[in-house]
């Protein structure tokens, strides 16, 4: 049995559910019962076959509605590996550091190209960090205090999953000076990121090797899965950029969150309209069971 979860914060109607059931029927997916997770916010439709056809016929059809299609068995996840920048927080930290240095446009353009998969991530990171040489170390704390905003739904997602026994890991191609405090604020169990090299209170323009990139994210997911003795089905990965693709493809449920086109096209599920609590609905967890503080 499969489940199609329809998610639209406060805007999901019974008519939307009926329209989705009709489309599943037309696609030969053998739709069965539906249940509300939270009326008006999220609902499940059970169906029997053809999950790829179900996703194809439902995704992007209902305005403002995100759709997650998956097997009913193993829906609740016991491991979450998540990206940080533009996923668990609303910014790209390196771009904001560059703003303090007065060079945001040129660095942001490289960041965008790297996240779209048009540039090698590691070399693009080296090139951007090199442009920050001589920046006062104190700017990091200023940026953290003034610019970093936690993504809506992140705290509820992480704290609810942890309360249900899941391991949560933040793995960022950004920097430990952001990832570690962000992980603490949200409630992650672990944080992995790149280390900016600093000397005499200034950024040296270098990052400690090896760089945390796509391979590290994928390896973190696989090693944690083995550590916990989990089936891959019990794992969830979420991110927005090309360096998240490997872990997203390996996870039992790989989610592209407000993602670049290359990631959205390759992920098993994508969230385009809702916040990170959509990943709780995808696991069948209703709002009454969320932990939000």
GROMACS .gro file of N, CA and C in nm, residues 78-79 81 167 169 190 218-232 234-235:
model
   69
   78UNK      N    1   1.362   0.726   1.139
   78UNK     CA    2   1.444   0.721   1.259
   78UNK      C    3   1.578   0.792   1.243
   79UNK      N    4   1.602   0.848   1.126
   79UNK     CA    5   1.724   0.925   1.102
   79UNK      C    6   1.692   1.039   1.007
   81UNK      N    7   1.902   1.351   0.811
   81UNK     CA    8   2.024   1.425   0.776
   81UNK      C    9   1.981   1.545   0.694
  167UNK      N   10   1.752   1.005   1.532
  167UNK     CA   11   1.879   1.076   1.536
  167UNK      C   12   1.875   1.184   1.429
  169UNK      N   13   2.095   1.492   1.229
  169UNK     CA   14   2.231   1.539   1.199
  169UNK      C   15   2.224   1.653   1.098
  190UNK      N   16   2.378   1.631   1.621
  190UNK     CA   17   2.516   1.646   1.572
  190UNK      C   18   2.520   1.754   1.465
  218UNK      N   19   2.662   1.236   0.185
  218UNK     CA   20   2.620   1.100   0.154
  218UNK      C   21   2.679   1.001   0.255
  219UNK      N   22   2.807   1.014   0.284
  219UNK     CA   23   2.873   0.923   0.377
  219UNK      C   24   2.813   0.935   0.517
  220UNK      N   25   2.780   1.055   0.559
  220UNK     CA   26   2.718   1.073   0.690
  220UNK      C   27   2.587   0.998   0.699
  221UNK      N   28   2.506   1.008   0.595
  221UNK     CA   29   2.379   0.935   0.593
  221UNK      C   30   2.402   0.785   0.601
  222UNK      N   31   2.493   0.733   0.520
  222UNK     CA   32   2.517   0.588   0.516
  222UNK      C   33   2.577   0.537   0.646
  223UNK      N   34   2.671   0.612   0.702
  223UNK     CA   35   2.735   0.568   0.826
  223UNK      C   36   2.638   0.571   0.944
  224UNK      N   37   2.554   0.674   0.950
  224UNK     CA   38   2.456   0.681   1.059
  224UNK      C   39   2.350   0.572   1.044
  225UNK      N   40   2.313   0.541   0.921
  225UNK     CA   41   2.217   0.432   0.897
  225UNK      C   42   2.274   0.301   0.949
  226UNK      N   43   2.402   0.275   0.919
  226UNK     CA   44   2.467   0.153   0.967
  226UNK      C   45   2.484   0.154   1.119
  227UNK      N   46   2.523   0.269   1.172
  227UNK     CA   47   2.543   0.284   1.317
  227UNK      C   48   2.417   0.247   1.394
  228UNK      N   49   2.303   0.289   1.343
  228UNK     CA   50   2.176   0.265   1.411
  228UNK      C   51   2.112   0.132   1.373
  229UNK      N   52   2.173   0.063   1.277
  229UNK     CA   53   2.117  -0.064   1.232
  229UNK      C   54   1.983  -0.049   1.162
  230UNK      N   55   1.969   0.059   1.086
  230UNK     CA   56   1.843   0.090   1.021
  230UNK      C   57   1.837   0.035   0.879
  231UNK      N   58   1.717   0.009   0.833
  231UNK     CA   59   1.693  -0.008   0.691
  231UNK      C   60   1.699   0.130   0.627
  232UNK      N   61   1.746   0.141   0.502
  232UNK     CA   62   1.744   0.271   0.434
  232UNK      C   63   1.606   0.335   0.431
  234UNK      N   64   1.407   0.377   0.660
  234UNK     CA   65   1.383   0.452   0.783
  234UNK      C   66   1.457   0.585   0.788
  235UNK      N   67   1.512   0.628   0.675
  235UNK     CA   68   1.595   0.749   0.674
  235UNK      C   69   1.531   0.860   0.591
   0.00000   0.00000   0.00000
